[in-house]
PDB file of C-alpha atoms and ligand atoms in Angstrom:
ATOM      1  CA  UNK A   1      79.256  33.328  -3.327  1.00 53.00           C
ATOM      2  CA  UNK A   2      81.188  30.384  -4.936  1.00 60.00           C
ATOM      3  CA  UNK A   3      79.871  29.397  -8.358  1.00 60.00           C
ATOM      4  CA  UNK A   4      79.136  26.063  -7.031  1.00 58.00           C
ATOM      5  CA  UNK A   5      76.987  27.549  -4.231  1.00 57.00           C
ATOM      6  CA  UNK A   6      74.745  30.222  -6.565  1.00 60.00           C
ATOM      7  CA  UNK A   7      74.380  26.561  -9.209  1.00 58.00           C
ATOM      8  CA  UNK A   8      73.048  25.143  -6.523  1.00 57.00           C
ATOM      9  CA  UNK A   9      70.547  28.252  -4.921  1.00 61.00           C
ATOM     10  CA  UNK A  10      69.424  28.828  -8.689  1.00 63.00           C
ATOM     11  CA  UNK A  11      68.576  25.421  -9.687  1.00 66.00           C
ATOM     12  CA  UNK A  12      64.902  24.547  -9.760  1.00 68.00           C
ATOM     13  CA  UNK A  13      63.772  21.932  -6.866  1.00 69.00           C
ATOM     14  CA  UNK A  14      64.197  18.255  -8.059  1.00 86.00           C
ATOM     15  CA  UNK A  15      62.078  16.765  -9.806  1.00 97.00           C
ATOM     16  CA  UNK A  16      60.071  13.847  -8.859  1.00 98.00           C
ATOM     17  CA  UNK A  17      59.626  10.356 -10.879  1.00 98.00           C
ATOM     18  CA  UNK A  18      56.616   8.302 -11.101  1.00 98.00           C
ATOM     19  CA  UNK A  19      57.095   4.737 -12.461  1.00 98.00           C
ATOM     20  CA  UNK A  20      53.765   3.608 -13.784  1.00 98.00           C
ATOM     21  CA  UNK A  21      54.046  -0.371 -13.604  1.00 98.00           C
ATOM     22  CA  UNK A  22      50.456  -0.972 -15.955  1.00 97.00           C
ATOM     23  CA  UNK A  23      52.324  -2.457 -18.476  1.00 97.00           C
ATOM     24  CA  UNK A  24      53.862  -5.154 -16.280  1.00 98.00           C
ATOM     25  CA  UNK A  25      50.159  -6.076 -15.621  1.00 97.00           C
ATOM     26  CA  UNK A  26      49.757  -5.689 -19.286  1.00 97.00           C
ATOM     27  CA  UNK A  27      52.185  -8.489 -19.863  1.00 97.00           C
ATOM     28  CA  UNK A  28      51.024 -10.579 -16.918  1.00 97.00           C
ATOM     29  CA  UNK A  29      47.525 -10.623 -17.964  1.00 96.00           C
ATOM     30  CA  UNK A  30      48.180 -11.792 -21.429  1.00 96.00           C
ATOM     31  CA  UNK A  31      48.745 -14.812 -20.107  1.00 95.00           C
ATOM     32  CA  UNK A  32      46.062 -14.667 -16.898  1.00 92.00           C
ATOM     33  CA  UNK A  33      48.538 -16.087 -14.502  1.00 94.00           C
ATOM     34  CA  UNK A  34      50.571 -14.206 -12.047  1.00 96.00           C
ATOM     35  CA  UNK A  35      54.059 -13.756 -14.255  1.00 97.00           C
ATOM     36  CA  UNK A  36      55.551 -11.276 -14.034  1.00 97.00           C
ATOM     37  CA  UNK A  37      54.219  -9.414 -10.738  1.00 97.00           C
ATOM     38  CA  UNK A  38      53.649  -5.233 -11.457  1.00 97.00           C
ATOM     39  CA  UNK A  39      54.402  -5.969  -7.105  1.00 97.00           C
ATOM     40  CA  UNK A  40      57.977  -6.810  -7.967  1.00 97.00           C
ATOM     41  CA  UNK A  41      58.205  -4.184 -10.229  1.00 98.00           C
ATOM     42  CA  UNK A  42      57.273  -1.516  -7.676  1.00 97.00           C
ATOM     43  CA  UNK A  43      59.683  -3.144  -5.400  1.00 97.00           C
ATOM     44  CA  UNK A  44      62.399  -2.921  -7.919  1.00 97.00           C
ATOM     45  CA  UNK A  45      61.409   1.478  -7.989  1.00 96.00           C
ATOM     46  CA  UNK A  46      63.311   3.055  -5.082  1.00 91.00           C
ATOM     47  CA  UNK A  47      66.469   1.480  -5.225  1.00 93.00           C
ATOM     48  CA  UNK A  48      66.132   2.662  -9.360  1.00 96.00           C
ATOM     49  CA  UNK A  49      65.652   6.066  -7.977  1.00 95.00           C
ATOM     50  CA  UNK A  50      61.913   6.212  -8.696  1.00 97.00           C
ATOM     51  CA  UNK A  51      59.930   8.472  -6.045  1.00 97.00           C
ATOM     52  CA  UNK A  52      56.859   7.115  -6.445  1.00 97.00           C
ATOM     53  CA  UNK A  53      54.504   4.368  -8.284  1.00 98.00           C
ATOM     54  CA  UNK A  54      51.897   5.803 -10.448  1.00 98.00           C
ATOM     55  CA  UNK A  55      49.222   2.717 -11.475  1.00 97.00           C
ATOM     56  CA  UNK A  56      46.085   3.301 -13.211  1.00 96.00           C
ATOM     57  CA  UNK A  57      43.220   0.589 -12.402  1.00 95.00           C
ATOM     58  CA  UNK A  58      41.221   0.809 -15.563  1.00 93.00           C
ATOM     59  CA  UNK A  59      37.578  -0.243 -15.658  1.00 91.00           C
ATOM     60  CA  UNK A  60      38.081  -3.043 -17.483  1.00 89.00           C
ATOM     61  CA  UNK A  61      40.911  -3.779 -15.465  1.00 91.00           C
ATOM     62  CA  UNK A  62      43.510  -4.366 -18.297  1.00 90.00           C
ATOM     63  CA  UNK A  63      46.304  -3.457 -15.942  1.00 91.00           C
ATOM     64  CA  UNK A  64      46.496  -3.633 -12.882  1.00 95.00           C
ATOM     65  CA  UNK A  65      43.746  -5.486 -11.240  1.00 95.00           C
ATOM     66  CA  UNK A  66      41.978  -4.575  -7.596  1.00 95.00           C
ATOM     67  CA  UNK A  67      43.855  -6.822  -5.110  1.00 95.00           C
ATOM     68  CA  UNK A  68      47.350  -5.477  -6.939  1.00 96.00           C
ATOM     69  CA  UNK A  69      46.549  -2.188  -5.390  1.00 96.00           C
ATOM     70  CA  UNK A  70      46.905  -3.458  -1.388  1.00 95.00           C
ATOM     71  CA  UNK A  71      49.958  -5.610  -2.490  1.00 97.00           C
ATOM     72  CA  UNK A  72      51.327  -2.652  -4.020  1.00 96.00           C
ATOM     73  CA  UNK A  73      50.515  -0.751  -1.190  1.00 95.00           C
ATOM     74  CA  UNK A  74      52.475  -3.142   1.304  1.00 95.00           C
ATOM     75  CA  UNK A  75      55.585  -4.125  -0.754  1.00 94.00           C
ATOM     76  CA  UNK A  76      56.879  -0.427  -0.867  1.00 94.00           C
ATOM     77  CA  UNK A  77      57.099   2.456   1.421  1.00 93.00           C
ATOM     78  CA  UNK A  78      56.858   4.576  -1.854  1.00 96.00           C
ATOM     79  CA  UNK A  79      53.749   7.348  -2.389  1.00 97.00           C
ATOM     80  CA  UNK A  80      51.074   5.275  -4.598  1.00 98.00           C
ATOM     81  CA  UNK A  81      49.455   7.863  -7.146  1.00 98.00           C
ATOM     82  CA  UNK A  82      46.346   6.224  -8.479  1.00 98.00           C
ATOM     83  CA  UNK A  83      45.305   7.245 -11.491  1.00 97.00           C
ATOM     84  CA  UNK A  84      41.270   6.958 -11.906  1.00 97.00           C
ATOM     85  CA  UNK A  85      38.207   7.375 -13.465  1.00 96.00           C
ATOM     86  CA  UNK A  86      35.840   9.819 -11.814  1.00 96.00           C
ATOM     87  CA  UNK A  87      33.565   6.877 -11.347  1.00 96.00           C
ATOM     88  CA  UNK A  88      31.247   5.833  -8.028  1.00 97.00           C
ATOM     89  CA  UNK A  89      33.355   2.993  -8.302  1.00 97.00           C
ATOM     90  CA  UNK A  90      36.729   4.021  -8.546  1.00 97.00           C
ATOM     91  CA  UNK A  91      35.974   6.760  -5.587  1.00 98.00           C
ATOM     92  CA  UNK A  92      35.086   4.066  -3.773  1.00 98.00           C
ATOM     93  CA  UNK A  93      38.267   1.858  -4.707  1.00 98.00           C
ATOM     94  CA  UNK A  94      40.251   4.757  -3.564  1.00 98.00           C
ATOM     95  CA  UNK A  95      38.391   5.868  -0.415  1.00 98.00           C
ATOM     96  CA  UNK A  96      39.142   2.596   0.673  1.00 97.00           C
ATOM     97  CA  UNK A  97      42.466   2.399  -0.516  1.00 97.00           C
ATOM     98  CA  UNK A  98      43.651   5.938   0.211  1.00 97.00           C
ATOM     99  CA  UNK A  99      46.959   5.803  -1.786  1.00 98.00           C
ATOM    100  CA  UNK A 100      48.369   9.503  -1.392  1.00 98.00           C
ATOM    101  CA  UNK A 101      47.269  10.928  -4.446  1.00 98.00           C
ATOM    102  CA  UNK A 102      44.666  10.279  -7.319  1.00 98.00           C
ATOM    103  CA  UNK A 103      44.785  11.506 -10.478  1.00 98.00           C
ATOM    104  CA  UNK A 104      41.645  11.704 -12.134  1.00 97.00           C
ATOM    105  CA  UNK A 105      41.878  11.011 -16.309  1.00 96.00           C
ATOM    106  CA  UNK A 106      39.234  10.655 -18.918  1.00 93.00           C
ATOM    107  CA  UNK A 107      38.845   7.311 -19.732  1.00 77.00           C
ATOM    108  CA  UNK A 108      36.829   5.168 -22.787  1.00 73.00           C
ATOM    109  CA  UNK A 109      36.892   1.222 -22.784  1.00 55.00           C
ATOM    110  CA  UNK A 110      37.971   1.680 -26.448  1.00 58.00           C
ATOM    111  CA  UNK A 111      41.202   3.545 -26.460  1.00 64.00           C
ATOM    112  CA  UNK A 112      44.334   1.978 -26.098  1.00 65.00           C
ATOM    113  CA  UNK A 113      46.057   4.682 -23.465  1.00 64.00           C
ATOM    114  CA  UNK A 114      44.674   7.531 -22.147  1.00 63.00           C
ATOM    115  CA  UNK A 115      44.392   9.602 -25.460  1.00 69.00           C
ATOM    116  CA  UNK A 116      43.196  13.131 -23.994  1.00 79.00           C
ATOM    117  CA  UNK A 117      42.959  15.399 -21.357  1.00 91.00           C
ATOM    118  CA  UNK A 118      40.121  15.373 -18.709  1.00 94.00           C
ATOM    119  CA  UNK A 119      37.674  18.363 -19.584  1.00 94.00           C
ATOM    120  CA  UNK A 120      38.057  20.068 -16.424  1.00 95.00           C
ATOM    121  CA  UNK A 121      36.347  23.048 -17.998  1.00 92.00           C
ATOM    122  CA  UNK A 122      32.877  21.322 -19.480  1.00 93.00           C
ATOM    123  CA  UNK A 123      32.967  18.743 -16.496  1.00 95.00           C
ATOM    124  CA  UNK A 124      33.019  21.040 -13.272  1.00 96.00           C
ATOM    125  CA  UNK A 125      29.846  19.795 -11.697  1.00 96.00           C
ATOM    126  CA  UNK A 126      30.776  16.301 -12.335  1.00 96.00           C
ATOM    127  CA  UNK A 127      34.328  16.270 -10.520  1.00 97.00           C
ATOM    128  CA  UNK A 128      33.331  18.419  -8.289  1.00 98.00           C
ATOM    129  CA  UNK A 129      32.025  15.747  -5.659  1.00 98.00           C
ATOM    130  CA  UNK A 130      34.952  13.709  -6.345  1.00 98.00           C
ATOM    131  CA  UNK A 131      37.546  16.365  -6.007  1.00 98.00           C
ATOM    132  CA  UNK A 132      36.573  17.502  -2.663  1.00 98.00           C
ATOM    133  CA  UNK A 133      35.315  13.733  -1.670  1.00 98.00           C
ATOM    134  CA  UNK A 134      39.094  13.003  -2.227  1.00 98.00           C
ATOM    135  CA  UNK A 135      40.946  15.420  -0.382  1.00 98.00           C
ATOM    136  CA  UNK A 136      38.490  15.113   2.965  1.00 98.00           C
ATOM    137  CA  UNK A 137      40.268  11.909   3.146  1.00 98.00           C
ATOM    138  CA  UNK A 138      43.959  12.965   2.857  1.00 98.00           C
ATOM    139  CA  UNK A 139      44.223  12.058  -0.820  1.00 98.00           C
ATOM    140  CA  UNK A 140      46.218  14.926  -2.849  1.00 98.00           C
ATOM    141  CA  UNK A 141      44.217  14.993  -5.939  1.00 98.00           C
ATOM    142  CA  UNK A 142      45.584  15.535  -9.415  1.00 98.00           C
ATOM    143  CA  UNK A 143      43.886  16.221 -12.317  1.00 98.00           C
ATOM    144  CA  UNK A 144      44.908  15.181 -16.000  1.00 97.00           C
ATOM    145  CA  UNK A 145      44.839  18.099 -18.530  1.00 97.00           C
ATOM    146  CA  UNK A 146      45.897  19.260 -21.524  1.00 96.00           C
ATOM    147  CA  UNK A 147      48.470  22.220 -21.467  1.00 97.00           C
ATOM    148  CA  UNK A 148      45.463  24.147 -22.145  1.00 96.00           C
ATOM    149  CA  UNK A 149      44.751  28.008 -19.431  1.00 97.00           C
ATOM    150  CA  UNK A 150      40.836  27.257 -19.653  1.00 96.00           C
ATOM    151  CA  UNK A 151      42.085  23.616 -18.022  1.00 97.00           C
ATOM    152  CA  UNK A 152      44.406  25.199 -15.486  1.00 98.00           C
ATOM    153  CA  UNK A 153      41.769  27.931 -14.509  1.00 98.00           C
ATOM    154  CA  UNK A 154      38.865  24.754 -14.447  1.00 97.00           C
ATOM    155  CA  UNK A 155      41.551  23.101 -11.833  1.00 98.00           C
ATOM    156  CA  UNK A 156      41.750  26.295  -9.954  1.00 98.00           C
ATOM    157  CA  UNK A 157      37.876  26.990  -9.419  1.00 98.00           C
ATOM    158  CA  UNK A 158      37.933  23.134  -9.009  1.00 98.00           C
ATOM    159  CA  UNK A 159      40.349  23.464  -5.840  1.00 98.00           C
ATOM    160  CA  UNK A 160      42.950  20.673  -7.648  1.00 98.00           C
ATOM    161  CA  UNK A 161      45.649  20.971  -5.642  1.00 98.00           C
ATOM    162  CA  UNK A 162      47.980  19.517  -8.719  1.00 98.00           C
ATOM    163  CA  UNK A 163      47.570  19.414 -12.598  1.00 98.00           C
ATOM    164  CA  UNK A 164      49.183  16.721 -14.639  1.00 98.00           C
ATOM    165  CA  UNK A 165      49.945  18.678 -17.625  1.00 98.00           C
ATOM    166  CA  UNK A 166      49.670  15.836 -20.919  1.00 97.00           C
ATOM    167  CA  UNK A 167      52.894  15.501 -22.724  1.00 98.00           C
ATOM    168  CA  UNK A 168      51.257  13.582 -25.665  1.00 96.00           C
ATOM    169  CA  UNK A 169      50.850  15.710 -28.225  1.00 97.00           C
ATOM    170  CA  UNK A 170      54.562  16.931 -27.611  1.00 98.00           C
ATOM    171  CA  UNK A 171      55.561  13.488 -27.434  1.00 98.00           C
ATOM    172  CA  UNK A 172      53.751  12.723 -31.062  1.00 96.00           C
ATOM    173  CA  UNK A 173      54.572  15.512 -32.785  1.00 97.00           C
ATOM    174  CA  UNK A 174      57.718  16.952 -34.829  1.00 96.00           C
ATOM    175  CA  UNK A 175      59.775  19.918 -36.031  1.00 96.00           C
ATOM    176  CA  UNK A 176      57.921  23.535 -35.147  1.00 97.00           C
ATOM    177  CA  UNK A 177      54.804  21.539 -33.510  1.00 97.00           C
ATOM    178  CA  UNK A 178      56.773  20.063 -31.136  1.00 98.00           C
ATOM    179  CA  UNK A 179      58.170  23.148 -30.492  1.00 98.00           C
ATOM    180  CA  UNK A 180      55.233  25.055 -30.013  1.00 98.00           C
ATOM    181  CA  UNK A 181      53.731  21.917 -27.995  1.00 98.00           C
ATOM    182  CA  UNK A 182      56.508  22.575 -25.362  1.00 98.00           C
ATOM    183  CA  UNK A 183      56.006  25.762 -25.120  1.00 98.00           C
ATOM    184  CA  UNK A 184      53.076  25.222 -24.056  1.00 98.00           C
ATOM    185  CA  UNK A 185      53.391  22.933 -21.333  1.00 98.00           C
ATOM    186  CA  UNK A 186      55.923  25.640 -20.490  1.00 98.00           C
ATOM    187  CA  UNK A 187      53.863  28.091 -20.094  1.00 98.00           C
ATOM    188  CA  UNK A 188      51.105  25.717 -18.654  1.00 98.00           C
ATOM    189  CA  UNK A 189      53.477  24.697 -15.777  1.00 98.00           C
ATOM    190  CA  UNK A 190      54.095  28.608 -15.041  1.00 98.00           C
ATOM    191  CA  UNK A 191      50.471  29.405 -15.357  1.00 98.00           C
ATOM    192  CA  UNK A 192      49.750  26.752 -12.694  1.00 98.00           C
ATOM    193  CA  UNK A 193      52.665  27.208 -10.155  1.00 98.00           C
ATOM    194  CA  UNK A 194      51.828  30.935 -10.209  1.00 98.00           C
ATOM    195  CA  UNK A 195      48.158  30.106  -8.994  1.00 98.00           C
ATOM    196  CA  UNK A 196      49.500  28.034  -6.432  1.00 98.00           C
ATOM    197  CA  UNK A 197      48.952  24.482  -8.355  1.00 98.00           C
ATOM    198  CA  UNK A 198      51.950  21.967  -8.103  1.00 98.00           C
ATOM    199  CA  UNK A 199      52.572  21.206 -11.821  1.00 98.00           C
ATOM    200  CA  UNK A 200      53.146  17.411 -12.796  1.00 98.00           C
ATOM    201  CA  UNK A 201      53.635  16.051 -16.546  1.00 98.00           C
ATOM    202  CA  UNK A 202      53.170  13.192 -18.419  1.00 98.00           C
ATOM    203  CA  UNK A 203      52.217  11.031 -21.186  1.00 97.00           C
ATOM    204  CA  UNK A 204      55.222   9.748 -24.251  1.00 97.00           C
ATOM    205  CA  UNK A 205      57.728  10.591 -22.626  1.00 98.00           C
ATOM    206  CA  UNK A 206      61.031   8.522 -23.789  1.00 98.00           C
ATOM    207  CA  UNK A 207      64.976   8.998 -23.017  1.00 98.00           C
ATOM    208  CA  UNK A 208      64.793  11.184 -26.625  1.00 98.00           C
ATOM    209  CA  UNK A 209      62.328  13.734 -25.477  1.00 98.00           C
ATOM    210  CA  UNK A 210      62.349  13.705 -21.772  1.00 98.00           C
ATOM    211  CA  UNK A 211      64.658  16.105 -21.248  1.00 98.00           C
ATOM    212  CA  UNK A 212      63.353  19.172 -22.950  1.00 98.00           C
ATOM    213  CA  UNK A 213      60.518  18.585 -20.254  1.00 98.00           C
ATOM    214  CA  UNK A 214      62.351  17.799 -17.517  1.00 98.00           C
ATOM    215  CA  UNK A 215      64.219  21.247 -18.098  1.00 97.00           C
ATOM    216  CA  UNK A 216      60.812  22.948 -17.206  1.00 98.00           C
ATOM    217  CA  UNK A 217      61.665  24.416 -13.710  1.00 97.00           C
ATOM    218  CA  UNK A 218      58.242  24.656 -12.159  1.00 97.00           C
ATOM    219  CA  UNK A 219      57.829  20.948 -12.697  1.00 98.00           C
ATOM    220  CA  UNK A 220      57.261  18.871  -9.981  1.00 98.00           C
ATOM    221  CA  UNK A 221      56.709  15.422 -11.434  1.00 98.00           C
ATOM    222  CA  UNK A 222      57.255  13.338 -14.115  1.00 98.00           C
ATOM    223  CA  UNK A 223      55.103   9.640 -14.565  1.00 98.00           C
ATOM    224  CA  UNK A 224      56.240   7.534 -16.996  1.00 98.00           C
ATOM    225  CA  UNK A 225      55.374   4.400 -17.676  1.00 98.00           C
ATOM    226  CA  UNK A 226      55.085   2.723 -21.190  1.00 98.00           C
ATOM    227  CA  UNK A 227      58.749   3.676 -22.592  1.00 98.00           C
ATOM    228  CA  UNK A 228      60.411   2.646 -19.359  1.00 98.00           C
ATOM    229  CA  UNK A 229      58.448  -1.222 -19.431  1.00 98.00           C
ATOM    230  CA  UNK A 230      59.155  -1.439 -22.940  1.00 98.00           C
ATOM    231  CA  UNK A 231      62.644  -0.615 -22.573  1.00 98.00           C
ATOM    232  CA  UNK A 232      63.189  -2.843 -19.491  1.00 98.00           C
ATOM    233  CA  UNK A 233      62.908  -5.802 -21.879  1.00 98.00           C
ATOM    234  CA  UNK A 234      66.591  -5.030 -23.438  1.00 98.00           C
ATOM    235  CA  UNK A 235      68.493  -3.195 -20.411  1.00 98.00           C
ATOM    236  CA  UNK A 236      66.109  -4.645 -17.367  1.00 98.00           C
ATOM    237  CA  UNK A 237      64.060  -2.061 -15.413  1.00 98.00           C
ATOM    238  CA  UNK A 238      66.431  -0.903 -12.767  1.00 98.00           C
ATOM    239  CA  UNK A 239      68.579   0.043 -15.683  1.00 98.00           C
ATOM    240  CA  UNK A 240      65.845   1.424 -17.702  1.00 98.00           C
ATOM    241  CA  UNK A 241      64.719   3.341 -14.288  1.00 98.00           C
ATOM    242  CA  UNK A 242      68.338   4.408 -13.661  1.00 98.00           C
ATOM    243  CA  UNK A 243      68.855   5.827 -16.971  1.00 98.00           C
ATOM    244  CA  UNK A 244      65.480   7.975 -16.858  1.00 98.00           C
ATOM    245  CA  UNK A 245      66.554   9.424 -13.333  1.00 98.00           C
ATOM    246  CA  UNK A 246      69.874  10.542 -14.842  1.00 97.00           C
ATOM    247  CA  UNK A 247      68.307  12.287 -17.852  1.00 98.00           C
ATOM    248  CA  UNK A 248      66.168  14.044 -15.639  1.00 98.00           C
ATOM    249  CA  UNK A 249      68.435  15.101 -12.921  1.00 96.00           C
ATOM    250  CA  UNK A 250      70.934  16.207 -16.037  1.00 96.00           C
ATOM    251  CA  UNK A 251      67.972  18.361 -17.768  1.00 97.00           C
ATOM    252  CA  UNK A 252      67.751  20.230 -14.070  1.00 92.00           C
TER     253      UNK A 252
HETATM  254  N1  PXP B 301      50.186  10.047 -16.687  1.00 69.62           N
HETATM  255  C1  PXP B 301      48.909   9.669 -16.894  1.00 69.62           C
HETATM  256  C2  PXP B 301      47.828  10.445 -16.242  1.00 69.62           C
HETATM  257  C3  PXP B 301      48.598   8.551 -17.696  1.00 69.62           C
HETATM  258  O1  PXP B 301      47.307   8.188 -17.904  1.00 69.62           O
HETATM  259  C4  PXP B 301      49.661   7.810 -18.257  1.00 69.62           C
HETATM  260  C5  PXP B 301      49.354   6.600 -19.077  1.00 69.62           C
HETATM  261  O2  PXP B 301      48.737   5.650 -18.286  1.00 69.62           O
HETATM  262  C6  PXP B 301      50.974   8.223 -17.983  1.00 69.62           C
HETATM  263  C7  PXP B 301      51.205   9.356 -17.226  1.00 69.62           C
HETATM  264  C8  PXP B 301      52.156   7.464 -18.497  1.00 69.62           C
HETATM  265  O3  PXP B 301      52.171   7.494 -19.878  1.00 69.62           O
HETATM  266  P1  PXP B 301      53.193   6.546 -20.652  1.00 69.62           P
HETATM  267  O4  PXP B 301      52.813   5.146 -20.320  1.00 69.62           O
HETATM  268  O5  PXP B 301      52.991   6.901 -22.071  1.00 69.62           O
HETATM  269  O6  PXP B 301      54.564   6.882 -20.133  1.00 69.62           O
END
C-alpha cells in the first residue's frame, strides 16, 4: 500500500464545523434594528466551509431571537443545531421548529456565556422527558457536558445520542492545567465513542488552541462561535471561517 493510501485509511473521519452566529445577533440587537442579519451570516457558512449553524435562542433572547430561527432555517440548506434550555418552552420552540439537532445546555439569565456543563448526572429525571420528547420527532439530541465519565455515563443511561464535551476550562487555562484539561476531553471523547456516543466539542476555542482539539480523532464536531465573530471584524467572516476550517483539517 502506497504511503499516500495507508495516510489516508489511518486518518480519523473529518471533522465537522459548527458556526454559531449568536454574536451577530449580539451586535444587531445592540442597536434593536435589523443590522447586521445572523441570516446573512449563516448564508455566508457553506461556501466558508462551515457544515453546519449552531444558534442558541436564550431565554432572554439576547441572541438570536424566535422568528431568526425559520429565516435561518430557509436561507441555508445547512443542518441547524439548536442549542436550548431544557425548558417547556424551548421544547416547544423546537418541536415546532425541528432543526436536526438540539443541544441541551444549562443556562442562568445572569451569566454572560454558557459557563458550565449541564448536570446530566443530578438532572436525569428532569431531561429525561425532553431527551426522548426530542428524538420521537427526528431531532438528534446533544447534550452539553463537562469532560467529566459520571457525565458521559448520565448521557448513556439518558439515551443522548451525542455529548458536546466543554472545551472551556481548556480554553481558560495554562501550562500543566491545560494539559491535563485536554487530556481529559481526550479521554472523554474515547470514553463516549466507545459507548457508542458521537463525541462533539466546544466552548473557547480560538485559531491558538483549536488545534490540539481538533487532533482528537474520535471527534466529530467542533461549534465555535465567539472567536470566529470577533475575528470577522478584522479579516471578514468567510476569512475568519476559512482560516478555522484549515486549522482543523491540518490538526487531522
Ligand atoms: N457549544 C455550546 C454548547 C455553547 O453554548 C457555545 C456558546 O454559546 C459554544 C459551543 C460556542 O462557544 P464560543 O462562542 O465560545 O465559541
Amino acid at each position: 500500500m502506497s504511503e499516500l493510501l495507508r495516510a489516508s485509511f489511518l486518518r480519523p473521519p473529518a471533522l465537522r464545523l459548527g458556526v454559531n452566529i449568536d454574536h451577530v445577533a449580539t451586535i444587531r440587537n445592540a442597536r434593536g434594528g435589523d443590522h447586521p442579519d445572523p441570516v446573512r451570516a449563516a448564508e455566508m457558512v457553506a461556501g466558508a466551509g462551515g457544515d453546519g449553524i449552531t444558534a442558541h435562542l436564550r431565554e432572554d433572547r439576547r441572541h438570536i431571537r424566535d422568528d431568526d430561527l425559520a429565516r435561518i432555517q430557509a436561507a441555508t440548506g445547512l443542518p441547524l443545531n439548536l442549542e436550548m434550555a431544557a425548558t417547556e418552552e424551548m421544547l416547544e420552540i423546537a418541536l415546532r421548529h425541528k432543526p436536526h439537532a438540539a443541544c441541551i445546555v444549562p443556562e442562568r439569565r445572569e451569566e454572560r456565556t454558557t459557563e458550565g456543563g449541564l448536570d446530566a448526572a443530578g438532572m436525569h429525571n428532569h431531561l429525561a422527558p425532553f431527551v426522548s420528547r426530542l428524538s420521537d420527532a427526528g431531532i438528534r439530541v446533544s447534550l452539553f457536558i463537562a469532560p467529566d465519565p459520571r457525565q458521559i455515563e448520565a448521557a448513556m443511561m439518558l439515551g443522548a445520542p451525542v455529548v458536546e464535551l466543554h472545551t472551556g476550562e481548556y480554553a481558560h487555562a495554562e501550562g500543566e492545567a491545560r494539559a491535563a484539561e485536554l487530556r481529559r476531553i481526550a479521554d472523554m471523547a474515547a470514553l463516549a465513542a466507545k459507548n457508542g456516543i458521537e463525541p462533539h466539542a466546544g466552548h473557547g476555542l480560538t485559531f491558538d488552541n483549536v488545534a490540539a482539539v481538533a487532533a482528537i480523532p474520535q471527534l466529530a464536531e467542533l461549534n465555535i462561535g465567539h472567536f470566529l465573530i470577533g475575528e470577522a471584524i478584522f479579516v471578514g467572516l468567510e476569512a475568519s471561517i476559512r482560516q478555522m476550517r484549515q486549522l482543523m483539517d491540518d490538526a487531522r
